[in-house]
Tab-separated table of C-alpha atoms in Angstrom:
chain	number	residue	atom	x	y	z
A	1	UNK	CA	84.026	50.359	65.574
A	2	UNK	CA	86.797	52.135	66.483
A	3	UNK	CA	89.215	51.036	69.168
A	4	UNK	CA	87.861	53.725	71.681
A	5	UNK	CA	84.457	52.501	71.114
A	6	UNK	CA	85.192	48.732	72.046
A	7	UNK	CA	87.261	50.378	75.551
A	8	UNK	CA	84.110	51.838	76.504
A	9	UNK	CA	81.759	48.980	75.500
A	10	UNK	CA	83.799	45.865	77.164
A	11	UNK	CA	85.921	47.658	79.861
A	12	UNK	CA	89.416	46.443	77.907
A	13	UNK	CA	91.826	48.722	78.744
A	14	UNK	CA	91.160	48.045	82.370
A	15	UNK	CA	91.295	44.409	82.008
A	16	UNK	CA	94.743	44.989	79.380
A	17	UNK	CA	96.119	47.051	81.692
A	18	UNK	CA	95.855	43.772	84.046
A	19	UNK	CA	96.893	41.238	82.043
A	20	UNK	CA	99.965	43.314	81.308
A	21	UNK	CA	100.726	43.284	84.565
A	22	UNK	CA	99.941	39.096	85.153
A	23	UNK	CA	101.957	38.797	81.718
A	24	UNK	CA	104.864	39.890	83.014
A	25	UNK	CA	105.094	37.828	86.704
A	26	UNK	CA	104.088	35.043	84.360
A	27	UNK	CA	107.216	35.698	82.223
A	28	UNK	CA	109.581	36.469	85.212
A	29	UNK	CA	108.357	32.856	86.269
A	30	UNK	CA	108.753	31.287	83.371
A	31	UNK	CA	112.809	32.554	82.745
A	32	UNK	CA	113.761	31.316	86.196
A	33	UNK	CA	111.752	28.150	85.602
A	34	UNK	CA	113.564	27.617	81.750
A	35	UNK	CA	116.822	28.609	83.275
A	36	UNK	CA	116.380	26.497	85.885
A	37	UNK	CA	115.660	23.352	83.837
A	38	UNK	CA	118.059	24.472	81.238
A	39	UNK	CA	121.047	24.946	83.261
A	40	UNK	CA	120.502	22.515	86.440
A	41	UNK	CA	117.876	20.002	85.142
A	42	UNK	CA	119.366	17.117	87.600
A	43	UNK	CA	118.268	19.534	90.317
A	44	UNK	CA	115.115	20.388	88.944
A	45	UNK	CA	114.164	16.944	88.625
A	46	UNK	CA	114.867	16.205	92.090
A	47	UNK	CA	112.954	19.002	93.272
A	48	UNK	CA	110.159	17.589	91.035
A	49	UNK	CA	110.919	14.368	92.896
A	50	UNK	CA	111.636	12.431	89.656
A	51	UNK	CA	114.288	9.797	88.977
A	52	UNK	CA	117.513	10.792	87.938
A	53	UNK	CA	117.640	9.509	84.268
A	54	UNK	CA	119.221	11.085	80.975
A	55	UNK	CA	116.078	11.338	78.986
A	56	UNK	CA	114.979	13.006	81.709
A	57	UNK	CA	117.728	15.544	81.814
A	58	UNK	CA	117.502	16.137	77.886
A	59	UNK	CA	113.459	16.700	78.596
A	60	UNK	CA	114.099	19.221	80.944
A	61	UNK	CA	116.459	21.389	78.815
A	62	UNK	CA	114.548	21.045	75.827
A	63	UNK	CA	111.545	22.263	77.765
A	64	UNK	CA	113.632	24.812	79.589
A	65	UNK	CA	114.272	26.264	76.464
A	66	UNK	CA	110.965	26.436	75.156
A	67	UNK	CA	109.763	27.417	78.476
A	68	UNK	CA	112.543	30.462	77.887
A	69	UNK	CA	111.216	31.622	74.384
A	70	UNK	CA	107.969	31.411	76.210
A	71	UNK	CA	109.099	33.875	79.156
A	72	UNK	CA	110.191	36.377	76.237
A	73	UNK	CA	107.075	35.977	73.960
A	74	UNK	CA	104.817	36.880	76.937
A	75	UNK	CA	107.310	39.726	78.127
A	76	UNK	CA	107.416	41.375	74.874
A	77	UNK	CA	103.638	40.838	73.975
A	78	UNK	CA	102.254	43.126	77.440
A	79	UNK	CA	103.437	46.369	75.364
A	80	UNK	CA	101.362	45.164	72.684
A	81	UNK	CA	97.939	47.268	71.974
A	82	UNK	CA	95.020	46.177	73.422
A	83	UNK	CA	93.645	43.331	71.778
A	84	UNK	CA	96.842	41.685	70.710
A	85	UNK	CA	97.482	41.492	74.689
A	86	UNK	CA	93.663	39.753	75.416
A	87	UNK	CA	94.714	36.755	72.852
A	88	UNK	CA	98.284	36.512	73.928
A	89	UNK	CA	96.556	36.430	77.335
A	90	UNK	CA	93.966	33.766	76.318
A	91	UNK	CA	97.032	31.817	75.008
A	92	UNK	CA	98.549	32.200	78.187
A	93	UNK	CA	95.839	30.695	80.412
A	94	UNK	CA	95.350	27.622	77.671
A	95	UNK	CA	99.421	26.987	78.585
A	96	UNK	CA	98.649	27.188	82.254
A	97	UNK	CA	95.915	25.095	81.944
A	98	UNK	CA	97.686	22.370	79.381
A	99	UNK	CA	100.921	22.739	81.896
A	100	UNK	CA	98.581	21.824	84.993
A	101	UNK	CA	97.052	18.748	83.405
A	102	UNK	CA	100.749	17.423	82.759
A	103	UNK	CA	102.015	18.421	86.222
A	104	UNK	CA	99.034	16.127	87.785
A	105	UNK	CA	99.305	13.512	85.787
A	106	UNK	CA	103.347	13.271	85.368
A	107	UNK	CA	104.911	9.994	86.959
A	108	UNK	CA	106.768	10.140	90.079
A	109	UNK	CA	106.961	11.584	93.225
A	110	UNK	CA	104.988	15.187	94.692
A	111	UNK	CA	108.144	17.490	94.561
A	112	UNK	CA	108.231	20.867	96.026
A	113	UNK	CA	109.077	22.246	92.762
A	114	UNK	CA	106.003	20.265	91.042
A	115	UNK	CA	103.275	21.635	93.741
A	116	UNK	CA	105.188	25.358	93.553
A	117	UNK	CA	104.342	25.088	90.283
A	118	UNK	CA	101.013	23.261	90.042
A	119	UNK	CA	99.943	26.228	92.423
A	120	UNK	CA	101.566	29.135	89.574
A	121	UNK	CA	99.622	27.339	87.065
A	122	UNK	CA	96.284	27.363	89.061
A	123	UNK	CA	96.788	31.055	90.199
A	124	UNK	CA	97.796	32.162	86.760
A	125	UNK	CA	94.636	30.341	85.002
A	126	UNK	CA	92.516	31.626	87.335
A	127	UNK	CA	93.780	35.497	86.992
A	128	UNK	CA	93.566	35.343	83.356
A	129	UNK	CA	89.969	33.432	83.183
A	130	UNK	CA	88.867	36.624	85.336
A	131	UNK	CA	90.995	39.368	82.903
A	132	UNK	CA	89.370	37.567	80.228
A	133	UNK	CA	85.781	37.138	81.573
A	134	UNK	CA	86.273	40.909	82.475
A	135	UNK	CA	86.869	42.042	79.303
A	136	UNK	CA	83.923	40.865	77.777
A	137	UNK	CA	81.269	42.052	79.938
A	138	UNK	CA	78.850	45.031	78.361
């Protein structure tokens, strides 16, 4: 089956066209979020509402690096064909999901910073459980 053949079976470009576009507000997100941590992580951890310690700081600009390469895997990938977009999508809502689950259960204090972003993670799973769902019907 060619590629042309699967776009007219599952409805893919539509939904790649999509998750191009949630790709890259997810990846504008995550660079201000990594720079964020990476450059002012005693800030970011009081807008998260947690304590003021140095392993903290050194967590937060390790993640705000990774959180970085992230933003510019996810950036790059939304020019990708097709199908290379769907998994880097897939990927994307896992990390969203996985990123949630820490947010709730993270020690400390309910932060604006940690809701903002509990909320980003929730509307980001969501859009990519329906680009994915989307994709696959007949």
């Amino acid at each position: 089956m060619t590629e042309a053949d699967l776009r007219d079976i599952t409805g893919l470009a539509v939904s790649a066209r999509l998750a191009r576009i949630a790709l890259a507000v997810s990846a504008l997100v995550f660079v201000a979020l990594g720079l964020l941590f990476l450059v002012d992580p005693v800030r970011a951890a009081a807008w998260l509402d947690l304590d003021h310690l140095d392993p903290t700081e050194w967590a937060l600009r390790v993640a705000g690096a990774a959180i970085i390469g992230l933003a510019g895997q996810t950036w790059l990938v939304r020019r990708a064909s097709d199908h290379p977009v769907m998994g880097a999508s897939a990927m994307t809502l896992i990390t969203s999901g996985v990123l949630g689950v820490l947010l709730i259960t993270m020690p400390g204090g309910w932060g604006g910073l940690r809701i903002a972003l509990l909320g980003f993670c929730a509307v980001t799973a969501a859009a990519f459980v329906l680009v994915l769902t989307s994709s696959r019907r007949a």
